[in-house]
């Protein structure tokens, strides 16, 4: 194809190459683009098998991984959508299986087996110097552009003939753009590539304000305006559910509720450093993972941190560099925002009104910090988990509270069972949702596997003068074994880790049959998978249709009342999502 270049071994490197941008390491090479550092900078781990060879580095073969799955999902979505467009059909069953994963093809094994062969142009001794012009047709869940060497018309012709094009995953690009890329390595069914230049620019593209964007792994979306980021995240929620099960294809997803702060929102940062034998102490990089690379990028400032956290990061870097000779290995630093009394920094926070507190930071993971959510104070160790965007927490927790109160009123008016009286907070942590949603309930019961978190939750309830909350130690997968509360008057909040809930927990939840379930998720694909699991158990009604299976007890069947995403982490692909499930009364007739 005109303009393609694949230099032979020993050829002169492109002008944009620099020692920092080593071939085989995935990032953006645009020198004019800015970039932003990330909260954690932790890139998904990939399992690689390096081919044994002598001489110059050859390609890596990468096994299937969760990280690959998001790209393969997007490739499959692109090809299936194109097939239905050119054939004027809405039927998923007619789409060729070679076009990628479907909801029924859970593991995608057939798709992997039918992946097209790696093009000959990409199998030379030094694949990292193959350059191509490609067209971006889709964006993956994690913000990678899905591109092919075929433009829209050529792609449609290829799809119509049931041929599957070879795809490229390119970071920091937008749908509809034509870009110049350099291949990095071959994954299972596609090629990772670096962005060299944007030839045809999308009207959605904006200049990223951070100098590290594109080199730091923490932010993926700074090149997109904030309102377009919200649209992208809403689409990702829709995609997660439709991918989990075809029955969710027309699920209504509300517009994403945006963070009051687009930058300067993050209350916790964890920069880190590695010490190598050949690196002098004064040259050790302290920061976050470089995009697509296994090295640390030196980051002096992070724009998504709050003012207090950014001050703390400056101090932490200075202190660490001064003591670098004392470290034998690398380490992870912690900077966390806290609230302290304005007049007496060492005063008792529990006795000071929230209005009389001011922002500060701590660097010691063992220190306790205080966060405030609408005049409710929460104390917890700096190293423990707590939501890291304080600016949106009033709206976030307020939405959950309003959902519970709304359905308590509606159910009381429409049924003879009365209003909700009890709240169970599974995976309760330090008590964020149980405490902020306690009003109107006779009793709130929280459960958590961490002894430290349970102690924090009970102390937080006491500190705020809340006497209807009781937090107990236990495994959330066995929570309902000892519950002595009637499910007819009970709501359950679940806020599991990113991996989602276990089948054992979901089975218990269905069997218990609470009146309302509020499922809060930081990992939307796992949330969609869990709700699809419930649907498979006969516990979910979609569009007024009863599930085919009837495995759940009478009464424990739910309809999806609302799906509400929240943008807790602007400039990244992450999105939080809240799904409200309301039990429908059914009989086995």
Coordinates of C-alpha atoms in Angstrom, one line a residue:
X1 CA 0.0 0.0 0.0
X2 CA 1.5 3.5 -0.9
X3 CA 3.3 5.1 2.0
X4 CA 4.0 1.8 3.8
X5 CA 7.5 1.3 5.1
X6 CA 9.1 -1.7 6.7
X7 CA 12.8 -1.0 6.8
X8 CA 15.2 -3.9 6.6
X9 CA 17.4 -4.7 9.6
X10 CA 20.0 -2.1 10.1
X11 CA 18.0 0.6 8.3
X12 CA 18.1 4.1 9.7
X13 CA 15.5 4.7 12.4
X14 CA 12.7 7.2 11.8
X15 CA 13.3 10.8 13.0
X16 CA 10.7 10.4 15.7
X17 CA 12.6 7.6 17.4
X18 CA 14.4 8.3 20.6
X19 CA 16.1 6.0 23.1
X20 CA 13.2 6.5 25.5
X21 CA 10.8 5.2 22.9
X22 CA 12.2 1.7 22.5
X23 CA 10.7 -0.5 19.8
X24 CA 8.3 -3.0 21.3
X25 CA 7.1 -0.7 24.0
X26 CA 3.6 0.6 23.4
X27 CA 3.0 4.4 23.6
X28 CA 2.3 7.5 21.6
X29 CA 5.3 9.0 19.8
X30 CA 3.7 12.3 18.8
X31 CA 6.2 14.9 20.1
X32 CA 3.6 17.7 19.9
X33 CA 1.0 15.9 22.0
X34 CA 0.8 16.6 25.7
X35 CA 0.0 13.9 28.3
X36 CA -1.3 13.4 31.7
X37 CA 0.0 11.3 34.6
X38 CA -2.2 8.8 36.2
X39 CA -3.5 8.0 39.7
X40 CA -1.8 4.6 39.8
X41 CA -0.2 4.2 36.4
X42 CA -0.6 0.5 36.6
X43 CA -0.9 -1.1 33.2
X44 CA -2.6 -4.4 32.8
X45 CA -0.2 -7.3 33.2
X46 CA 0.3 -9.3 30.0
X47 CA 1.8 -12.8 29.8
X48 CA 4.4 -12.9 27.1
X49 CA 6.4 -15.7 25.6
X50 CA 9.5 -14.5 23.9
X51 CA 10.6 -16.4 20.9
X52 CA 14.1 -17.8 21.2
X53 CA 16.4 -16.3 18.7
X54 CA 19.9 -15.0 18.1
X55 CA 20.6 -11.5 17.1
X56 CA 18.0 -8.8 16.7
X57 CA 14.7 -8.8 18.7
X58 CA 11.9 -10.5 16.9
X59 CA 8.2 -10.3 17.7
X60 CA 6.5 -11.3 20.9
X61 CA 3.7 -13.8 21.0
X62 CA 1.1 -12.9 23.6
X63 CA -1.3 -15.4 25.1
X64 CA -4.9 -14.6 25.6
X65 CA -5.5 -12.3 28.5
X66 CA -8.2 -10.1 29.9
X67 CA -6.5 -7.1 28.4
X68 CA -6.7 -8.7 25.0
X69 CA -10.3 -9.4 25.5
X70 CA -11.4 -5.8 25.4
X71 CA -9.7 -5.2 22.1
X72 CA -11.1 -8.5 20.6
X73 CA -14.5 -7.5 21.8
X74 CA -14.2 -4.2 20.0
X75 CA -13.0 -5.9 16.8
X76 CA -15.9 -8.3 16.9
X77 CA -18.3 -5.4 17.5
X78 CA -16.9 -3.5 14.6
X79 CA -17.2 -6.4 12.1
X80 CA -20.6 -7.6 13.3
X81 CA -22.0 -4.0 13.1
X82 CA -20.5 -3.6 9.6
X83 CA -22.0 -6.9 8.5
X84 CA -25.5 -6.0 9.7
X85 CA -25.2 -2.5 8.0
X86 CA -24.1 -3.8 4.6
X87 CA -26.6 -6.6 4.7
X88 CA -29.4 -4.5 6.1
X89 CA -30.2 -7.0 8.9
X90 CA -30.5 -6.9 12.7
X91 CA -30.0 -10.6 13.1
X92 CA -26.9 -11.6 15.1
X93 CA -27.3 -15.2 14.1
X94 CA -26.5 -14.4 10.4
X95 CA -23.1 -12.8 11.2
X96 CA -20.2 -15.0 10.2
X97 CA -18.5 -16.6 13.3
X98 CA -15.1 -15.5 11.9
X99 CA -16.1 -11.9 12.8
X100 CA -15.4 -12.2 16.5
X101 CA -17.0 -12.8 19.8
X102 CA -20.7 -13.0 20.4
X103 CA -22.5 -13.0 23.7
X104 CA -23.1 -16.7 23.3
X105 CA -19.5 -17.4 22.4
X106 CA -18.4 -16.6 26.0
X107 CA -14.7 -17.6 25.7
X108 CA -14.4 -16.6 22.1
X109 CA -12.4 -19.8 21.3
X110 CA -14.0 -20.2 17.8
X111 CA -13.1 -16.6 17.0
X112 CA -9.5 -17.1 18.1
X113 CA -9.2 -20.2 16.0
X114 CA -10.5 -18.4 13.0
X115 CA -8.3 -15.3 13.4
X116 CA -6.7 -14.4 10.1
X117 CA -3.0 -15.1 9.6
X118 CA -0.6 -12.3 10.4
X119 CA 0.0 -10.4 7.1
X120 CA 3.4 -11.1 5.5
X121 CA 4.2 -7.4 5.7
X122 CA 4.2 -7.7 9.5
X123 CA 6.4 -10.7 9.9
X124 CA 9.8 -9.3 9.2
X125 CA 12.9 -9.5 11.5
X126 CA 12.1 -6.1 13.0
X127 CA 8.3 -5.6 13.1
X128 CA 8.7 -2.5 15.3
X129 CA 9.8 -0.5 12.3
X130 CA 6.8 -1.3 10.0
X131 CA 4.8 1.9 9.4
X132 CA 1.3 2.1 8.0
X133 CA -1.5 4.5 7.4
X134 CA -4.6 3.1 9.0
X135 CA -8.3 4.1 9.5
X136 CA -9.8 4.1 13.0
X137 CA -13.3 2.5 12.9
X138 CA -14.0 1.8 16.6
X139 CA -12.8 2.4 20.2
X140 CA -12.3 -0.4 22.7
X141 CA -13.5 -0.3 26.3
X142 CA -10.1 0.8 27.4
X143 CA -9.8 3.6 24.9
X144 CA -7.7 1.9 22.2
X145 CA -8.6 2.7 18.6
X146 CA -9.5 -0.3 16.4
X147 CA -8.1 0.4 13.0
X148 CA -7.5 -1.3 9.7
X149 CA -5.6 -0.5 6.6
X150 CA -8.9 -0.4 4.7
X151 CA -11.0 2.8 4.8
X152 CA -14.8 2.6 5.4
X153 CA -15.8 1.7 1.9
X154 CA -13.0 -0.9 1.5
X155 CA -13.9 -2.4 4.9
X156 CA -17.5 -2.7 3.9
X157 CA -16.6 -4.5 0.7
X158 CA -14.3 -6.9 2.7
X159 CA -17.0 -7.6 5.3
X160 CA -19.6 -8.2 2.5
X161 CA -17.3 -10.9 1.1
X162 CA -17.0 -12.4 4.6
X163 CA -13.3 -11.7 4.8
X164 CA -11.9 -10.5 8.1
X165 CA -9.3 -7.7 7.9
X166 CA -6.3 -7.6 10.1
X167 CA -6.8 -5.0 12.8
X168 CA -4.5 -2.7 14.7
X169 CA -5.0 -1.4 18.3
X170 CA -3.7 2.1 18.6
X171 CA -3.8 4.3 21.7
X172 CA -4.9 8.0 21.8
X173 CA -6.9 8.0 18.6
X174 CA -10.5 8.8 17.8
X175 CA -13.1 7.1 15.6
X176 CA -13.0 8.4 12.0
X177 CA -9.4 9.5 12.1
X178 CA -6.7 8.4 9.6
X179 CA -3.4 8.0 11.4
X180 CA 0.1 6.9 10.8
X181 CA 1.3 4.1 13.1
X182 CA 4.3 1.9 13.7
X183 CA 3.7 -1.8 14.6
X184 CA 4.9 -2.9 18.0
X185 CA 4.0 -6.5 18.5
X186 CA 1.4 -9.1 17.5
X187 CA -1.3 -10.1 19.9
X188 CA -3.8 -12.9 19.4
X189 CA -5.7 -11.7 16.4
X190 CA -4.4 -8.1 16.0
X191 CA -1.3 -5.9 16.2
X192 CA -0.4 -3.4 18.8
X193 CA 0.8 -0.2 17.3
X194 CA 2.2 3.2 18.3
X195 CA 0.7 6.4 17.1
X196 CA 3.1 8.5 15.0
X197 CA 0.9 11.2 13.5
X198 CA -2.7 12.2 12.9
X199 CA -3.4 12.6 9.2
X200 CA -7.1 13.3 9.3
X201 CA -8.1 14.7 12.6
X202 CA -11.5 14.1 14.3
X203 CA -13.5 17.2 15.3
X204 CA -13.7 15.7 18.8
X205 CA -9.9 15.9 19.3
X206 CA -8.6 18.4 21.8
X207 CA -5.2 19.4 23.1
X208 CA -4.3 17.5 26.3
X209 CA -3.2 19.9 29.0
X210 CA -0.8 17.6 30.7
X211 CA 2.8 17.3 29.4
X212 CA 2.9 13.6 30.3
X213 CA -0.2 12.5 28.4
X214 CA 0.6 9.8 25.9
X215 CA 3.8 8.7 27.8
X216 CA 2.2 8.1 31.2
X217 CA -0.2 5.2 31.5
X218 CA -2.7 6.7 33.9
X219 CA -4.9 8.8 31.6
X220 CA -6.3 7.5 28.3
X221 CA -8.8 10.1 27.3
X222 CA -7.3 13.6 27.7
X223 CA -7.4 14.0 23.9
X224 CA -11.2 13.9 24.1
X225 CA -13.4 16.8 25.3
X226 CA -15.1 16.0 28.6
X227 CA -18.6 15.9 27.2
X228 CA -17.5 13.4 24.6
X229 CA -15.8 11.4 27.3
X230 CA -19.2 11.1 29.0
X231 CA -20.8 9.9 25.8
X232 CA -18.0 7.3 25.3
X233 CA -18.5 6.0 28.9
X234 CA -22.2 5.7 28.5
X235 CA -21.6 3.7 25.3
X236 CA -19.2 1.5 27.1
X237 CA -21.8 0.7 29.7
X238 CA -24.3 -0.2 27.0
X239 CA -21.7 -2.3 25.3
X240 CA -20.8 -4.2 28.5
X241 CA -24.4 -5.3 29.0
X242 CA -25.1 -6.2 25.4
X243 CA -21.9 -8.2 25.3
X244 CA -22.9 -10.0 28.5
X245 CA -26.2 -11.2 27.0
X246 CA -28.2 -10.3 23.8
X247 CA -31.3 -9.7 25.9
X248 CA -29.7 -6.5 27.3
X249 CA -29.2 -5.1 23.8
X250 CA -31.9 -2.4 24.2
X251 CA -31.3 -1.7 27.9
X252 CA -31.9 1.9 28.8
X253 CA -28.7 3.5 30.2
X254 CA -29.0 7.0 31.6
X255 CA -26.6 9.8 30.7
X256 CA -23.4 9.7 32.8
X257 CA -23.5 12.0 35.8
X258 CA -20.3 14.0 35.5
X259 CA -17.7 14.8 38.1
X260 CA -17.8 18.5 39.3
X261 CA -14.1 18.5 38.7
X262 CA -12.5 17.3 35.5
X263 CA -9.0 17.7 36.9
X264 CA -7.7 18.2 40.5
X265 CA -10.2 15.6 41.8
X266 CA -8.1 12.6 42.9
X267 CA -7.5 12.4 46.7
X268 CA -4.9 9.6 46.5
X269 CA -1.8 9.0 44.4
X270 CA 0.7 6.2 44.6
X271 CA 3.8 7.0 42.6
X272 CA 6.6 4.5 42.7
X273 CA 10.2 3.8 41.6
X274 CA 12.5 1.0 40.7
X275 CA 16.2 0.8 41.5
X276 CA 18.4 -0.8 39.0
X277 CA 22.1 -1.5 39.4
X278 CA 23.2 0.6 36.5
X279 CA 21.1 3.7 37.6
X280 CA 22.7 6.3 39.8
X281 CA 20.5 7.3 42.8
X282 CA 20.0 10.9 41.5
X283 CA 18.7 9.5 38.2
X284 CA 16.0 7.2 39.5
X285 CA 12.6 8.0 38.1
X286 CA 9.8 8.5 40.6
X287 CA 6.3 8.5 39.0
X288 CA 3.9 6.1 37.3
X289 CA 4.2 3.3 34.7
X290 CA 5.1 4.5 31.2
X291 CA 2.3 3.8 28.7
X292 CA 2.7 0.2 27.5
X293 CA 6.1 -0.2 29.0
X294 CA 7.6 -1.9 31.9
X295 CA 9.4 1.1 33.3
X296 CA 8.6 4.0 35.5
X297 CA 8.2 7.5 33.9
X298 CA 9.5 10.3 36.0
X299 CA 6.5 12.5 36.9
X300 CA 7.0 15.8 38.8
X301 CA 3.3 16.7 39.0
X302 CA -0.1 15.1 38.4
X303 CA -2.9 17.3 37.3
X304 CA -5.7 15.0 38.4
X305 CA -4.6 15.1 42.0
X306 CA -6.2 17.6 44.3
X307 CA -4.1 20.7 45.4
X308 CA -3.3 19.0 48.7
X309 CA -2.2 15.8 47.0
X310 CA -0.1 17.7 44.5
X311 CA 1.7 19.5 47.3
X312 CA 2.2 16.1 49.0
X313 CA 3.6 14.6 45.8
X314 CA 6.2 17.4 45.5
X315 CA 7.3 16.8 49.1
X316 CA 7.3 13.0 48.8
X317 CA 9.5 13.2 45.7
X318 CA 12.0 15.6 47.4
X319 CA 12.2 13.4 50.6
X320 CA 12.6 10.2 48.6
X321 CA 15.3 11.6 46.3
X322 CA 17.2 12.8 49.4
X323 CA 17.2 9.3 50.9
X324 CA 17.4 7.3 47.6
X325 CA 20.9 5.9 48.6
X326 CA 19.2 4.2 51.5
X327 CA 16.9 2.1 49.3
X328 CA 18.1 -1.3 48.1
X329 CA 14.9 -1.9 46.0
X330 CA 12.1 0.2 44.6
X331 CA 9.1 1.3 46.6
X332 CA 5.6 2.7 46.3
X333 CA 4.8 6.0 47.9
X334 CA 1.4 7.1 49.2
X335 CA 0.0 10.6 49.1
X336 CA -3.5 10.9 50.5
X337 CA -5.7 13.9 51.2
X338 CA -7.1 14.4 54.6
X339 CA -9.2 17.0 56.5
X340 CA -7.7 18.7 59.6
X341 CA -9.0 21.5 61.9
X342 CA -8.3 25.0 60.6
X343 CA -7.3 26.4 63.9
X344 CA -5.5 23.4 65.4
X345 CA -4.0 20.9 63.0
X346 CA -3.6 18.4 65.9
X347 CA -7.1 18.9 67.2
X348 CA -9.6 16.1 67.6
X349 CA -11.4 15.9 64.2
X350 CA -14.3 14.0 65.6
X351 CA -15.3 17.0 67.7
X352 CA -14.8 19.6 65.0
X353 CA -17.7 20.5 62.6
X354 CA -17.0 19.7 59.0
X355 CA -17.2 23.4 58.1
X356 CA -14.2 24.1 60.3
X357 CA -11.9 21.6 58.6
X358 CA -9.3 22.3 55.9
X359 CA -7.4 20.2 53.4
X360 CA -4.0 18.7 54.1
X361 CA -2.1 15.5 53.1
X362 CA -0.4 12.6 54.7
X363 CA 2.5 10.5 53.4
X364 CA 2.6 7.8 56.1
X365 CA 0.3 4.8 55.1
X366 CA -0.2 4.1 58.8
X367 CA -1.6 7.5 59.5
X368 CA -5.4 8.0 59.7
X369 CA -7.2 10.4 57.4
X370 CA -10.5 12.1 57.4
X371 CA -12.9 12.5 54.5
X372 CA -16.1 14.4 54.5
X373 CA -19.2 13.6 52.5
X374 CA -22.0 16.2 53.0
X375 CA -21.1 16.9 56.6
X376 CA -20.6 13.2 57.4
X377 CA -17.1 12.4 58.5
X378 CA -15.2 9.2 57.7
X379 CA -12.0 8.2 59.4
X380 CA -9.8 5.4 58.0
X381 CA -6.1 4.4 57.6
X382 CA -4.5 6.2 54.7
X383 CA -3.6 2.9 53.1
X384 CA -7.1 1.5 53.1
X385 CA -9.7 1.7 50.3
X386 CA -12.1 4.7 50.0
X387 CA -13.5 6.4 46.9
X388 CA -10.9 8.8 45.6
X389 CA -13.0 11.5 44.1
X390 CA -14.5 13.5 47.0
X391 CA -16.1 16.1 44.7
X392 CA -18.6 13.6 43.3
X393 CA -19.3 11.6 46.5
X394 CA -22.3 13.8 47.6
X395 CA -24.0 13.1 44.3
X396 CA -22.9 9.5 44.2
X397 CA -24.1 8.5 47.6
X398 CA -27.1 10.8 47.3
X399 CA -28.3 9.0 44.3
X400 CA -28.1 5.6 46.1
X401 CA -30.0 7.2 49.1
X402 CA -32.7 8.7 46.8
X403 CA -33.2 5.4 44.9
X404 CA -33.8 3.6 48.2
X405 CA -36.2 6.3 49.5
X406 CA -38.0 6.5 46.2
X407 CA -38.6 2.7 46.0
X408 CA -39.6 2.6 49.6
X409 CA -42.4 5.1 48.9
X410 CA -43.5 3.5 45.7
X411 CA -43.6 0.0 47.1
X412 CA -45.4 1.2 50.1
X413 CA -48.1 2.8 47.9
X414 CA -48.5 -0.1 45.5
X415 CA -48.2 -3.2 47.8
X416 CA -49.5 -4.3 51.1
X417 CA -46.0 -5.2 52.3
X418 CA -45.2 -1.7 53.5
X419 CA -42.1 0.4 53.0
X420 CA -38.5 -0.7 53.3
X421 CA -37.4 -0.9 56.9
X422 CA -34.0 -2.7 56.7
X423 CA -30.8 -2.1 54.7
X424 CA -28.0 -4.7 54.2
X425 CA -24.7 -3.2 53.1
X426 CA -22.6 -6.0 51.6
X427 CA -18.9 -5.3 51.0
X428 CA -19.4 -2.3 53.3
X429 CA -15.8 -1.2 53.7
X430 CA -15.6 1.8 56.1
X431 CA -19.4 2.3 55.9
X432 CA -19.7 4.8 53.1
X433 CA -23.0 3.7 51.8
X434 CA -24.5 2.2 54.9
X435 CA -23.9 5.4 56.9
X436 CA -24.9 7.9 54.1
X437 CA -28.1 6.0 53.4
X438 CA -29.1 5.2 57.0
X439 CA -31.9 7.7 57.2
X440 CA -35.4 6.2 57.1
X441 CA -34.3 2.6 58.0
X442 CA -34.9 0.9 61.4
X443 CA -31.7 -1.0 61.0
X444 CA -28.7 -1.0 58.8
X445 CA -26.5 -4.1 58.8
X446 CA -23.1 -3.9 57.1
X447 CA -20.7 -6.8 56.5
X448 CA -17.1 -6.9 55.5
X449 CA -14.3 -9.4 55.5
X450 CA -11.7 -6.9 56.9
X451 CA -11.5 -6.5 60.7
X452 CA -9.9 -3.1 60.3
X453 CA -12.7 -1.9 57.9
X454 CA -15.5 -3.1 60.3
X455 CA -13.8 -1.2 63.2
X456 CA -13.6 1.9 61.0
X457 CA -17.3 1.6 60.0
X458 CA -18.6 1.2 63.5
X459 CA -16.4 4.1 64.7
X460 CA -17.6 6.3 61.8
X461 CA -21.2 5.6 62.7
X462 CA -20.6 6.5 66.3
X463 CA -18.6 9.6 65.5
X464 CA -21.5 10.9 63.4
X465 CA -24.1 10.1 66.1
X466 CA -25.8 7.4 64.0
X467 CA -27.2 4.6 66.1
X468 CA -29.1 2.4 63.7
X469 CA -26.0 1.0 61.9
X470 CA -24.3 -2.2 62.9
X471 CA -21.3 -3.4 61.0
X472 CA -20.1 -7.0 61.5
X473 CA -17.2 -9.1 60.4
X474 CA -18.0 -11.9 57.9
X475 CA -17.7 -13.2 54.4
X476 CA -20.2 -11.5 52.0
X477 CA -20.6 -14.8 50.2
X478 CA -22.3 -16.2 53.4
X479 CA -24.0 -13.1 54.5
X480 CA -27.6 -14.3 54.2
X481 CA -27.1 -17.5 56.2
X482 CA -27.6 -15.6 59.5
X483 CA -29.8 -12.8 58.4
X484 CA -33.0 -12.7 60.5
X485 CA -34.6 -9.8 58.6
X486 CA -37.7 -10.3 56.4
X487 CA -36.7 -9.8 52.8
X488 CA -40.1 -8.2 52.1
X489 CA -39.0 -5.1 54.0
X490 CA -35.3 -5.2 53.1
X491 CA -33.0 -3.5 50.5
X492 CA -29.5 -4.7 49.8
X493 CA -26.5 -2.6 48.6
X494 CA -23.7 -4.5 47.0
X495 CA -20.4 -2.8 46.1
X496 CA -18.0 -5.6 45.2
X497 CA -14.4 -5.3 44.0
X498 CA -13.6 -4.9 40.3
X499 CA -13.8 -8.6 39.7
X500 CA -17.5 -8.6 40.7
X501 CA -19.5 -10.9 42.9
X502 CA -19.2 -14.7 43.1
X503 CA -21.9 -17.1 41.8
X504 CA -22.2 -18.3 45.5
X505 CA -23.1 -14.8 46.6
X506 CA -25.5 -14.3 43.8
X507 CA -27.3 -17.6 44.4
X508 CA -27.8 -16.6 48.1
X509 CA -29.0 -13.1 47.1
X510 CA -31.6 -14.6 44.7
X511 CA -32.7 -17.2 47.3
X512 CA -33.0 -14.5 50.0
X513 CA -35.0 -12.3 47.7
X514 CA -34.7 -8.7 49.1
X515 CA -37.3 -6.2 47.8
X516 CA -34.7 -3.9 46.3
X517 CA -31.1 -4.5 45.2
X518 CA -28.7 -1.6 44.4
X519 CA -25.6 -2.9 42.6
X520 CA -22.7 -0.4 42.6
X521 CA -19.8 -1.4 40.3
X522 CA -16.3 -0.1 39.5
X523 CA -16.0 -2.9 37.0
X524 CA -19.0 -2.6 34.7
X525 CA -18.2 -5.8 32.6
X526 CA -18.2 -7.8 35.8
X527 CA -21.5 -6.2 36.9
X528 CA -23.1 -7.0 33.5
X529 CA -21.8 -10.6 33.8
X530 CA -23.3 -10.9 37.3
X531 CA -26.7 -9.6 36.2
X532 CA -26.6 -11.9 33.1
X533 CA -25.9 -14.7 35.6
X534 CA -29.0 -13.8 37.5
X535 CA -30.9 -13.7 34.3
X536 CA -29.7 -17.2 33.5
X537 CA -31.0 -18.3 36.9
X538 CA -34.4 -16.9 36.0
X539 CA -34.2 -13.9 38.3
X540 CA -34.2 -11.0 35.8
X541 CA -37.1 -9.7 33.8
X542 CA -36.2 -7.7 30.7
X543 CA -38.8 -5.6 28.7
X544 CA -41.6 -7.1 30.7
X545 CA -40.6 -10.6 29.6
X546 CA -40.2 -13.4 32.1
X547 CA -37.0 -15.4 31.8
X548 CA -37.1 -18.7 30.0
X549 CA -35.8 -20.6 33.0
X550 CA -37.6 -20.6 36.3
X551 CA -34.9 -21.7 38.8
X552 CA -35.5 -19.0 41.3
X553 CA -38.0 -19.2 44.1
X554 CA -41.4 -17.5 43.5
X555 CA -41.1 -13.8 44.3
X556 CA -37.4 -13.5 43.8
X557 CA -37.5 -12.2 40.2
X558 CA -36.3 -8.7 39.5
X559 CA -36.7 -6.1 36.8
X560 CA -33.9 -3.6 36.0
X561 CA -35.4 -0.3 37.2
X562 CA -32.5 1.9 36.3
X563 CA -28.9 2.0 35.1
X564 CA -27.0 5.1 36.1
X565 CA -23.3 5.6 35.3
X566 CA -21.1 8.1 37.2
X567 CA -17.8 9.6 36.0
X568 CA -15.7 9.2 39.1
X569 CA -12.4 9.2 37.1
X570 CA -12.4 11.9 34.4
X571 CA -9.7 11.6 31.7
X572 CA -9.6 7.8 32.1
X573 CA -11.7 5.0 30.7
X574 CA -13.0 4.0 34.1
X575 CA -16.7 4.5 34.9
X576 CA -18.7 3.5 37.9
X577 CA -22.2 2.2 37.4
X578 CA -25.3 1.8 39.6
X579 CA -28.0 -0.7 38.7
X580 CA -31.3 -0.8 40.7
X581 CA -33.1 -4.1 40.7
X582 CA -36.7 -4.2 42.0
X583 CA -38.4 -7.5 42.9
X584 CA -41.5 -8.4 41.0
X585 CA -44.2 -10.6 42.6
X586 CA -44.7 -13.7 40.4
X587 CA -46.4 -17.1 40.9
X588 CA -45.6 -20.4 39.3
X589 CA -48.9 -20.9 37.5

